């Protein structure tokens, strides 16, 4: 696919303009590398957090992630420039036909873009290039705008971790005659009654609070509705261990998490010694490289049932997700959480509370989305 991006370029006095460009990977499975021929990308933001301002010649954007960068039109306007987004961490020879190409055209451009497309990162013999780039994305501690838990009052390195979960993903396997994906050997199956509503109405048996803190060593994979019981206002460590052969991204609903570390190999207790304790960026979606791990820290100050899931659509569909239950035990009047919306969709054992009849104008797509559940089999 080709498109043209028009920008005002060099003026007579030689001063180029600067534009803010935001790039999102809204795909379902494939990491991208974004680059603009002959131009640097000055990274300034990711997923609501200002970053230290660093120049990149190209930027890896993994599934579900977004970045903002500043582009200065300071190049020669004798020709246009290619803008390229190509697949990453895959067999690139098989993916070249789906490379996205656009053209950056200065307002006083003298001709069409020419020559080969700018090359992607050459990491055939150095698999750490992309990971080192990810590690270089740091939080801007001097930015004056609002950001989650500013370091001036929230120094995450001095807070005691109250819960730690090592979430291991592996290649999908057959469970009960069906292909399933799992975390810690558990493949999540959405209940008929949405989790948060089950809590609110005292429905028993919708889920269990026995999600293992570590992958069971010898247990056979199974389908479950097991939930992490988070401690309200606790500080949780989540370690994503990717023992699959594919790149993975994980999203945490309801929170920004501090990405404190990532490396190849198996995570161990000693891995904490290499964590970034000062300026880890806060974001909602993190990448986990094949045969590697990524660790995040999160302050559980947001009451509710929050989904932690693979952003790779096939893995998510096959059950690679878990929920974190965060309840304020001192809140009998429900003051720390919004009330159930009037247009909530009730499923399973709570279907009698459904306010919409069969002739409702609610779109069919929305009909299958229930509170805090990725699907509902009885709607």
Tab-separated table of C-alpha atoms in Angstrom:
chain	number	residue	atom	x	y	z
A	1	UNK	CA	0.000	0.000	0.000
A	2	UNK	CA	1.282	3.442	-0.945
A	3	UNK	CA	0.297	6.863	0.389
A	4	UNK	CA	1.704	10.376	0.391
A	5	UNK	CA	2.406	12.525	3.447
A	6	UNK	CA	2.657	16.226	2.609
A	7	UNK	CA	4.749	18.422	4.933
A	8	UNK	CA	5.998	21.973	4.704
A	9	UNK	CA	9.740	21.763	4.222
A	10	UNK	CA	12.652	24.169	4.032
A	11	UNK	CA	11.837	27.843	3.830
A	12	UNK	CA	13.914	30.437	2.062
A	13	UNK	CA	15.690	31.241	5.304
A	14	UNK	CA	16.675	27.582	5.797
A	15	UNK	CA	14.637	26.818	8.939
A	16	UNK	CA	12.754	23.507	8.807
A	17	UNK	CA	9.494	22.840	10.604
A	18	UNK	CA	8.980	20.174	13.241
A	19	UNK	CA	5.990	17.823	13.283
A	20	UNK	CA	4.756	15.404	15.898
A	21	UNK	CA	3.919	12.016	14.394
A	22	UNK	CA	2.326	9.169	16.338
A	23	UNK	CA	2.755	5.582	15.189
A	24	UNK	CA	0.508	2.747	16.384
A	25	UNK	CA	0.828	-0.965	15.728
A	26	UNK	CA	-2.825	-1.975	15.504
A	27	UNK	CA	-2.023	-5.367	13.999
A	28	UNK	CA	-2.871	-8.714	15.500
A	29	UNK	CA	0.400	-10.646	15.443
A	30	UNK	CA	3.410	-8.950	13.846
A	31	UNK	CA	5.948	-6.456	15.159
A	32	UNK	CA	6.823	-3.571	12.847
A	33	UNK	CA	9.865	-1.456	12.147
A	34	UNK	CA	9.078	2.150	11.226
A	35	UNK	CA	11.559	4.397	9.443
A	36	UNK	CA	11.712	7.479	7.193
A	37	UNK	CA	14.386	7.716	4.555
A	38	UNK	CA	17.081	10.253	5.407
A	39	UNK	CA	15.391	11.465	8.618
A	40	UNK	CA	15.868	10.893	12.322
A	41	UNK	CA	12.963	10.066	14.628
A	42	UNK	CA	13.173	12.023	17.893
A	43	UNK	CA	11.232	9.899	20.379
A	44	UNK	CA	9.229	11.938	22.909
A	45	UNK	CA	6.317	9.803	24.169
A	46	UNK	CA	4.938	6.300	24.476
A	47	UNK	CA	1.457	5.326	25.681
A	48	UNK	CA	0.920	8.422	27.793
A	49	UNK	CA	4.449	8.710	29.220
A	50	UNK	CA	6.961	11.310	28.125
A	51	UNK	CA	10.289	9.711	27.280
A	52	UNK	CA	13.826	11.017	27.300
A	53	UNK	CA	14.319	12.605	23.900
A	54	UNK	CA	16.551	10.363	21.786
A	55	UNK	CA	17.089	10.093	18.047
A	56	UNK	CA	16.470	6.806	16.245
A	57	UNK	CA	16.988	5.968	12.588
A	58	UNK	CA	14.195	3.401	12.892
A	59	UNK	CA	11.890	2.234	15.654
A	60	UNK	CA	10.481	-1.216	16.431
A	61	UNK	CA	6.786	-0.993	17.322
A	62	UNK	CA	5.327	-4.192	18.727
A	63	UNK	CA	1.695	-5.317	18.663
A	64	UNK	CA	-0.508	-2.939	20.651
A	65	UNK	CA	2.207	-0.331	21.225
A	66	UNK	CA	2.327	3.328	20.232
A	67	UNK	CA	5.056	5.982	20.043
A	68	UNK	CA	5.231	9.695	19.335
A	69	UNK	CA	8.250	11.266	17.732
A	70	UNK	CA	9.235	14.654	16.377
A	71	UNK	CA	10.160	14.889	12.719
A	72	UNK	CA	12.076	17.922	11.499
A	73	UNK	CA	11.961	18.714	7.794
A	74	UNK	CA	15.636	19.588	7.605
A	75	UNK	CA	16.676	17.583	4.569
A	76	UNK	CA	17.252	18.594	0.970
A	77	UNK	CA	13.935	19.121	-0.811
A	78	UNK	CA	15.283	17.986	-4.175
A	79	UNK	CA	13.238	14.782	-3.880
A	80	UNK	CA	10.597	12.989	-1.815
A	81	UNK	CA	11.463	10.425	0.878
A	82	UNK	CA	10.184	6.925	1.533
A	83	UNK	CA	8.273	6.135	4.717
A	84	UNK	CA	8.407	2.392	5.476
A	85	UNK	CA	6.766	-0.002	7.928
A	86	UNK	CA	7.984	-3.587	7.606
A	87	UNK	CA	7.540	-6.771	9.611
A	88	UNK	CA	10.057	-7.544	12.362
A	89	UNK	CA	11.161	-10.627	14.320
A	90	UNK	CA	9.819	-12.849	11.523
A	91	UNK	CA	11.184	-14.498	8.397
A	92	UNK	CA	11.574	-11.194	6.566
A	93	UNK	CA	11.991	-12.792	3.136
A	94	UNK	CA	8.439	-14.152	3.429
A	95	UNK	CA	7.006	-10.843	4.655
A	96	UNK	CA	8.527	-8.424	2.149
A	97	UNK	CA	5.403	-8.391	0.007
A	98	UNK	CA	3.367	-6.829	2.838
A	99	UNK	CA	5.788	-3.977	3.523
A	100	UNK	CA	3.880	-0.696	3.912
A	101	UNK	CA	5.313	2.244	1.961
A	102	UNK	CA	4.359	5.920	1.980
A	103	UNK	CA	6.049	9.021	0.583
A	104	UNK	CA	7.095	12.058	2.595
A	105	UNK	CA	6.815	15.076	0.276
A	106	UNK	CA	8.053	18.531	1.179
A	107	UNK	CA	5.875	21.401	-0.036
A	108	UNK	CA	8.731	22.536	-2.287
A	109	UNK	CA	9.771	19.049	-3.361
A	110	UNK	CA	11.819	18.836	-6.535
A	111	UNK	CA	11.006	15.244	-7.568
A	112	UNK	CA	9.859	11.765	-6.715
A	113	UNK	CA	11.538	9.478	-4.201
A	114	UNK	CA	14.084	7.177	-5.809
A	115	UNK	CA	16.418	4.311	-5.089
A	116	UNK	CA	15.829	1.309	-2.832
A	117	UNK	CA	13.693	1.502	0.298
A	118	UNK	CA	15.694	2.270	3.452
A	119	UNK	CA	16.971	-0.951	5.006
A	120	UNK	CA	15.525	-2.404	8.217
A	121	UNK	CA	17.878	-3.061	11.147
A	122	UNK	CA	20.514	-5.617	10.211
A	123	UNK	CA	20.441	-7.919	13.208
A	124	UNK	CA	20.906	-11.317	11.592
A	125	UNK	CA	24.059	-11.823	13.638
A	126	UNK	CA	23.121	-9.724	16.660
A	127	UNK	CA	19.714	-10.579	18.109
A	128	UNK	CA	20.083	-7.984	20.877
A	129	UNK	CA	19.594	-4.913	18.654
A	130	UNK	CA	15.833	-4.682	19.125
A	131	UNK	CA	16.007	-5.451	22.842
A	132	UNK	CA	18.735	-2.877	23.411
A	133	UNK	CA	16.577	-0.322	21.627
A	134	UNK	CA	13.668	-1.200	23.917
A	135	UNK	CA	15.896	-0.823	26.982
A	136	UNK	CA	16.948	2.627	25.779
A	137	UNK	CA	13.376	3.952	26.030
A	138	UNK	CA	13.414	5.755	29.399
A	139	UNK	CA	11.012	7.911	31.359
A	140	UNK	CA	11.522	11.667	31.113
A	141	UNK	CA	11.675	12.685	34.770
A	142	UNK	CA	11.877	16.392	33.974
A	143	UNK	CA	8.734	16.680	31.845
A	144	UNK	CA	6.234	19.042	33.439
A	145	UNK	CA	2.999	17.573	32.087
A	146	UNK	CA	0.810	15.052	33.876
A	147	UNK	CA	2.024	11.474	33.896
A	148	UNK	CA	1.247	8.375	35.988
A	149	UNK	CA	2.744	8.573	39.486
A	150	UNK	CA	5.494	11.171	38.895
A	151	UNK	CA	8.865	10.270	40.347
A	152	UNK	CA	8.769	13.327	42.584
A	153	UNK	CA	6.238	11.584	44.818
A	154	UNK	CA	6.390	7.952	43.687
A	155	UNK	CA	9.805	6.323	43.706
A	156	UNK	CA	8.979	2.806	42.635
A	157	UNK	CA	12.418	1.431	43.540
A	158	UNK	CA	11.854	2.141	47.239
A	159	UNK	CA	8.466	0.397	47.459
A	160	UNK	CA	8.336	-3.148	48.778
A	161	UNK	CA	6.915	-5.700	46.358
A	162	UNK	CA	3.953	-7.431	48.002
A	163	UNK	CA	3.148	-9.991	45.266
A	164	UNK	CA	5.208	-11.508	42.463
A	165	UNK	CA	3.951	-13.657	39.586
A	166	UNK	CA	6.072	-15.349	36.954
A	167	UNK	CA	3.800	-15.844	33.917
A	168	UNK	CA	5.237	-18.364	31.481
A	169	UNK	CA	3.874	-18.751	27.960
A	170	UNK	CA	4.669	-21.761	25.816
A	171	UNK	CA	3.822	-23.010	22.347
A	172	UNK	CA	0.065	-23.792	22.083
A	173	UNK	CA	-0.863	-27.388	22.884
A	174	UNK	CA	-3.917	-29.605	22.634
A	175	UNK	CA	-6.085	-29.570	25.764
A	176	UNK	CA	-9.245	-31.647	25.792
A	177	UNK	CA	-9.095	-32.160	22.052
A	178	UNK	CA	-8.709	-28.475	21.221
A	179	UNK	CA	-5.713	-26.286	20.490
A	180	UNK	CA	-5.150	-23.945	23.455
A	181	UNK	CA	-2.618	-21.359	24.650
A	182	UNK	CA	-1.812	-20.930	28.316
A	183	UNK	CA	-0.033	-18.972	31.038
A	184	UNK	CA	1.498	-21.089	33.802
A	185	UNK	CA	-0.233	-24.105	32.308
A	186	UNK	CA	-3.720	-22.551	32.630
A	187	UNK	CA	-5.764	-21.649	29.560
A	188	UNK	CA	-8.432	-19.138	30.528
A	189	UNK	CA	-12.048	-19.915	29.641
A	190	UNK	CA	-14.407	-16.925	30.044
A	191	UNK	CA	-17.285	-17.723	32.411
A	192	UNK	CA	-20.926	-17.325	31.456
A	193	UNK	CA	-21.324	-14.703	34.177
A	194	UNK	CA	-18.946	-11.728	33.811
A	195	UNK	CA	-16.369	-11.718	36.591
A	196	UNK	CA	-16.989	-8.282	38.078
A	197	UNK	CA	-20.756	-8.697	38.010
A	198	UNK	CA	-20.389	-12.135	39.617
A	199	UNK	CA	-18.546	-10.421	42.467
A	200	UNK	CA	-21.081	-7.619	42.751
A	201	UNK	CA	-24.045	-9.997	42.917
A	202	UNK	CA	-22.389	-12.742	44.961
A	203	UNK	CA	-22.493	-15.397	42.228
A	204	UNK	CA	-20.446	-18.372	43.387
A	205	UNK	CA	-18.313	-20.597	41.177
A	206	UNK	CA	-17.682	-18.053	38.408
A	207	UNK	CA	-13.929	-18.197	39.055
A	208	UNK	CA	-11.288	-19.422	41.468
A	209	UNK	CA	-8.542	-17.445	43.249
A	210	UNK	CA	-5.822	-20.047	42.883
A	211	UNK	CA	-3.698	-18.784	39.994
A	212	UNK	CA	-0.150	-20.083	40.653
A	213	UNK	CA	2.635	-17.595	41.409
A	214	UNK	CA	5.077	-19.769	39.460
A	215	UNK	CA	4.607	-22.239	36.605
A	216	UNK	CA	3.826	-25.671	38.079
A	217	UNK	CA	6.796	-27.919	37.264
A	218	UNK	CA	5.012	-31.069	36.120
A	219	UNK	CA	1.298	-30.275	35.946
A	220	UNK	CA	-0.466	-30.968	32.654
A	221	UNK	CA	-1.943	-27.879	30.948
A	222	UNK	CA	-5.653	-27.426	31.604
A	223	UNK	CA	-8.554	-25.071	30.974
A	224	UNK	CA	-9.424	-22.958	34.001
A	225	UNK	CA	-11.103	-19.796	35.277
A	226	UNK	CA	-8.352	-19.001	37.712
A	227	UNK	CA	-7.837	-15.374	38.765
A	228	UNK	CA	-4.967	-13.530	40.471
A	229	UNK	CA	-6.102	-12.146	43.832
A	230	UNK	CA	-4.399	-8.753	43.890
A	231	UNK	CA	-3.875	-6.802	47.101
A	232	UNK	CA	-5.475	-3.361	46.995
A	233	UNK	CA	-2.755	-0.713	47.140
A	234	UNK	CA	-0.169	-3.451	46.957
A	235	UNK	CA	2.833	-3.385	44.643
A	236	UNK	CA	2.912	-6.301	42.217
A	237	UNK	CA	5.743	-7.679	40.122
A	238	UNK	CA	4.779	-9.448	36.905
A	239	UNK	CA	7.447	-11.353	34.980
A	240	UNK	CA	6.458	-12.470	31.488
A	241	UNK	CA	8.554	-15.455	30.394
A	242	UNK	CA	8.202	-16.270	26.695
A	243	UNK	CA	9.159	-19.885	26.038
A	244	UNK	CA	7.390	-19.789	22.686
A	245	UNK	CA	9.272	-19.294	19.419
A	246	UNK	CA	7.253	-16.203	18.479
A	247	UNK	CA	7.351	-12.606	19.584
A	248	UNK	CA	4.695	-11.736	22.161
A	249	UNK	CA	3.152	-8.537	23.502
A	250	UNK	CA	1.182	-8.294	26.744
A	251	UNK	CA	-1.307	-5.624	27.731
A	252	UNK	CA	-2.406	-4.779	31.276
A	253	UNK	CA	-5.873	-3.220	31.492
A	254	UNK	CA	-6.511	-0.384	33.907
A	255	UNK	CA	-2.884	0.453	34.658
A	256	UNK	CA	0.401	1.826	33.463
A	257	UNK	CA	3.238	-0.508	34.465
A	258	UNK	CA	6.924	0.226	35.009
A	259	UNK	CA	9.014	-1.810	32.552
A	260	UNK	CA	11.996	-2.496	34.809
A	261	UNK	CA	13.847	-5.222	32.918
A	262	UNK	CA	14.112	-7.616	29.994
A	263	UNK	CA	16.694	-10.143	28.884
A	264	UNK	CA	17.154	-13.422	27.050
A	265	UNK	CA	17.096	-16.752	28.866
A	266	UNK	CA	15.186	-17.858	31.944
A	267	UNK	CA	14.280	-15.305	34.604
A	268	UNK	CA	15.733	-16.075	38.047
A	269	UNK	CA	15.699	-14.318	41.409
A	270	UNK	CA	19.129	-12.929	40.529
A	271	UNK	CA	17.637	-11.161	37.491
A	272	UNK	CA	16.270	-8.474	39.800
A	273	UNK	CA	19.825	-7.208	40.232
A	274	UNK	CA	19.732	-5.866	36.666
A	275	UNK	CA	16.394	-4.030	37.007
A	276	UNK	CA	16.242	-0.334	36.120
A	277	UNK	CA	15.440	1.259	39.482
A	278	UNK	CA	15.462	4.880	38.369
A	279	UNK	CA	13.716	5.850	35.132
A	280	UNK	CA	11.845	2.854	33.746
A	281	UNK	CA	9.144	4.006	31.374
A	282	UNK	CA	5.505	3.552	32.389
A	283	UNK	CA	3.331	2.021	29.658
A	284	UNK	CA	0.400	-0.358	29.169
A	285	UNK	CA	1.791	-2.841	26.600
A	286	UNK	CA	5.166	-4.598	26.799
A	287	UNK	CA	7.005	-6.828	24.353
A	288	UNK	CA	8.516	-10.189	25.301
A	289	UNK	CA	11.080	-11.579	22.884
A	290	UNK	CA	11.187	-15.289	22.002
A	291	UNK	CA	13.213	-17.163	24.607
A	292	UNK	CA	13.315	-14.089	26.838
A	293	UNK	CA	11.576	-12.379	29.757
A	294	UNK	CA	10.206	-8.931	30.578
A	295	UNK	CA	9.516	-7.723	34.133
A	296	UNK	CA	7.110	-4.949	35.143
A	297	UNK	CA	6.011	-3.378	38.423
A	298	UNK	CA	2.473	-2.099	38.995
A	299	UNK	CA	0.779	-0.281	41.869
A	300	UNK	CA	-2.658	-1.837	42.406
A	301	UNK	CA	-4.560	1.328	43.254
A	302	UNK	CA	-7.399	0.830	40.763
A	303	UNK	CA	-10.299	-1.285	42.017
A	304	UNK	CA	-11.850	-3.815	39.623
A	305	UNK	CA	-11.185	-6.935	37.562
A	306	UNK	CA	-8.317	-6.202	35.183
A	307	UNK	CA	-7.350	-8.273	32.176
A	308	UNK	CA	-3.714	-9.222	31.528
A	309	UNK	CA	-3.572	-10.699	28.042
A	310	UNK	CA	-1.511	-11.515	25.022
A	311	UNK	CA	-1.981	-8.848	22.368
A	312	UNK	CA	-1.310	-11.474	19.691
A	313	UNK	CA	-4.885	-12.163	18.703
A	314	UNK	CA	-4.562	-15.899	18.124
A	315	UNK	CA	-2.872	-16.458	21.509
A	316	UNK	CA	-5.509	-14.370	23.270
A	317	UNK	CA	-8.337	-16.234	21.508
A	318	UNK	CA	-6.798	-19.540	22.548
A	319	UNK	CA	-6.795	-18.571	26.229
A	320	UNK	CA	-3.520	-16.788	26.968
A	321	UNK	CA	-4.867	-14.331	29.504
A	322	UNK	CA	-5.583	-13.926	33.199
A	323	UNK	CA	-7.517	-11.448	35.336
A	324	UNK	CA	-6.281	-9.571	38.395
A	325	UNK	CA	-8.955	-8.986	41.034
A	326	UNK	CA	-8.435	-5.781	43.035
A	327	UNK	CA	-10.937	-5.152	45.838
A	328	UNK	CA	-10.858	-2.483	48.538
A	329	UNK	CA	-11.761	-4.471	51.685
A	330	UNK	CA	-12.633	-1.300	53.603
A	331	UNK	CA	-15.045	0.056	51.011
A	332	UNK	CA	-18.462	-1.161	52.079
A	333	UNK	CA	-20.197	1.723	50.307
A	334	UNK	CA	-18.375	1.159	47.007
A	335	UNK	CA	-16.849	4.660	46.926
A	336	UNK	CA	-13.607	3.667	45.192
A	337	UNK	CA	-15.278	2.214	42.108
A	338	UNK	CA	-17.793	3.475	39.604
A	339	UNK	CA	-21.316	2.087	39.856
A	340	UNK	CA	-22.469	-0.529	37.354
A	341	UNK	CA	-23.465	1.338	34.156
A	342	UNK	CA	-27.182	1.523	33.424
A	343	UNK	CA	-26.604	-0.109	30.039
A	344	UNK	CA	-24.514	-2.999	31.379
A	345	UNK	CA	-24.986	-6.336	29.620
A	346	UNK	CA	-25.915	-9.131	31.995
A	347	UNK	CA	-25.036	-12.712	31.089
A	348	UNK	CA	-25.128	-16.199	32.540
A	349	UNK	CA	-26.745	-16.455	35.964
A	350	UNK	CA	-27.518	-12.728	35.943
A	351	UNK	CA	-29.424	-12.624	32.651
A	352	UNK	CA	-32.651	-11.775	34.492
A	353	UNK	CA	-31.233	-8.312	35.212
A	354	UNK	CA	-30.784	-7.527	31.533
A	355	UNK	CA	-32.614	-4.292	30.717
A	356	UNK	CA	-32.491	-4.576	26.929
A	357	UNK	CA	-34.983	-6.751	25.078
A	358	UNK	CA	-34.369	-8.804	21.920
A	359	UNK	CA	-35.424	-5.863	19.680
A	360	UNK	CA	-32.787	-3.501	21.085
A	361	UNK	CA	-30.755	-1.434	18.648
A	362	UNK	CA	-27.468	-2.414	20.322
A	363	UNK	CA	-25.116	-3.552	17.529
A	364	UNK	CA	-24.564	-7.285	17.366
A	365	UNK	CA	-20.828	-6.804	17.878
A	366	UNK	CA	-21.416	-4.982	21.164
A	367	UNK	CA	-23.920	-7.625	22.283
A	368	UNK	CA	-21.094	-10.072	22.866
A	369	UNK	CA	-18.966	-7.776	25.011
A	370	UNK	CA	-19.704	-8.115	28.720
A	371	UNK	CA	-18.139	-6.334	31.660
A	372	UNK	CA	-14.596	-7.582	32.300
A	373	UNK	CA	-15.009	-10.648	30.110
A	374	UNK	CA	-13.460	-11.231	26.709
A	375	UNK	CA	-16.560	-13.096	25.569
A	376	UNK	CA	-19.877	-14.346	26.860
A	377	UNK	CA	-21.318	-17.639	25.681
A	378	UNK	CA	-24.868	-17.000	26.825
A	379	UNK	CA	-25.606	-13.515	25.423
